[in-house]
């Protein structure tokens, strides 16, 4: 039987060393998000007007923000799995 067929029964426990890639990926995604936000909102609009975000900019911002949330959630979950594994 393959590991795929066995499902979670053969899944290796997450260790703290395993978190480095997840943390770096999440950090990089947040850096991309910060750059996009700076590009859209760094300069104040003229007095009496509003910020204007184009449809492509808005779509990109939302995509990157949601990806950052997913990555952060994945890191948090992996951290608690590693913490649980270290305790046992």
Short mmCIF file of C-alpha atoms in Angstrom, two decimals:
data_model
loop_
_atom_site.label_atom_id
_atom_site.label_comp_id
_atom_site.label_asym_id
_atom_site.label_seq_id
_atom_site.Cartn_x
_atom_site.Cartn_y
_atom_site.Cartn_z
CA UNK A 1 0.00 0.00 0.00
CA UNK A 2 1.33 3.45 -0.85
CA UNK A 3 1.59 6.37 1.54
CA UNK A 4 -1.13 8.09 -0.46
CA UNK A 5 -3.50 5.18 0.17
CA UNK A 6 -2.74 5.18 3.88
CA UNK A 7 -3.59 8.84 4.21
CA UNK A 8 -2.72 10.63 7.44
CA UNK A 9 -1.62 7.43 9.15
CA UNK A 10 1.76 7.71 7.44
CA UNK A 11 2.04 11.49 7.58
CA UNK A 12 5.26 12.55 9.26
CA UNK A 13 5.02 14.87 12.22
CA UNK A 14 5.89 18.50 11.59
CA UNK A 15 9.03 19.66 13.37
CA UNK A 16 10.21 23.18 14.04
CA UNK A 17 12.88 22.76 11.35
CA UNK A 18 10.09 22.17 8.83
CA UNK A 19 8.68 25.64 9.50
CA UNK A 20 11.49 27.63 7.88
CA UNK A 21 10.19 27.38 4.31
CA UNK A 22 6.61 28.12 5.34
CA UNK A 23 7.68 31.14 7.37
CA UNK A 24 9.91 32.50 4.58
CA UNK A 25 7.16 32.03 1.98
CA UNK A 26 4.63 33.84 4.16
CA UNK A 27 7.14 36.62 4.85
CA UNK A 28 7.83 37.02 1.12
CA UNK A 29 4.10 37.18 0.35
CA UNK A 30 3.65 39.89 2.99
CA UNK A 31 6.55 41.80 1.41
CA UNK A 32 4.79 41.63 -1.98
CA UNK A 33 1.56 42.82 -0.35
CA UNK A 34 3.36 45.73 1.32
CA UNK A 35 4.88 46.75 -2.02
CA UNK A 36 1.48 46.67 -3.72
CA UNK A 37 -0.07 48.74 -0.93
CA UNK A 38 2.75 51.28 -1.13
CA UNK A 39 2.31 51.55 -4.89
CA UNK A 40 -1.41 52.21 -4.50
CA UNK A 41 -1.47 54.39 -1.38
CA UNK A 42 1.99 55.94 -0.82
CA UNK A 43 1.02 59.32 -2.22
CA UNK A 44 -1.99 61.12 -0.83
CA UNK A 45 -4.60 61.99 -3.43
CA UNK A 46 -5.19 65.65 -4.22
CA UNK A 47 -7.22 67.42 -1.55
CA UNK A 48 -10.91 66.70 -1.88
CA UNK A 49 -10.42 63.57 -3.97
CA UNK A 50 -10.16 59.87 -3.19
CA UNK A 51 -7.63 57.17 -3.79
CA UNK A 52 -8.29 55.40 -7.07
CA UNK A 53 -7.45 51.72 -7.37
CA UNK A 54 -7.89 50.25 -10.82
CA UNK A 55 -9.65 46.94 -11.28
CA UNK A 56 -6.41 45.05 -12.00
CA UNK A 57 -4.71 46.66 -8.98
CA UNK A 58 -7.65 45.77 -6.74
CA UNK A 59 -7.74 42.21 -8.03
CA UNK A 60 -4.00 41.81 -7.46
CA UNK A 61 -4.21 43.33 -3.96
CA UNK A 62 -7.04 41.02 -2.94
CA UNK A 63 -5.33 37.97 -4.42
CA UNK A 64 -2.06 38.66 -2.61
CA UNK A 65 -3.86 39.50 0.64
CA UNK A 66 -5.85 36.25 0.57
CA UNK A 67 -2.72 34.25 -0.29
CA UNK A 68 -0.92 35.87 2.65
CA UNK A 69 -3.80 34.89 4.95
CA UNK A 70 -3.70 31.30 3.66
CA UNK A 71 0.05 31.12 4.17
CA UNK A 72 -0.18 32.61 7.66
CA UNK A 73 -2.88 30.10 8.58
CA UNK A 74 -0.72 27.26 7.24
CA UNK A 75 2.28 28.45 9.27
CA UNK A 76 0.17 28.76 12.42
CA UNK A 77 -1.25 25.24 11.95
CA UNK A 78 2.20 23.78 11.29
CA UNK A 79 3.60 25.55 14.34
CA UNK A 80 1.01 24.03 16.64
CA UNK A 81 1.55 20.59 15.07
CA UNK A 82 5.29 20.95 15.71
CA UNK A 83 4.66 22.17 19.24
CA UNK A 84 2.40 19.19 19.91
CA UNK A 85 5.02 16.84 18.42
CA UNK A 86 7.76 18.34 20.57
CA UNK A 87 5.65 17.86 23.69
CA UNK A 88 5.03 14.17 23.03
#
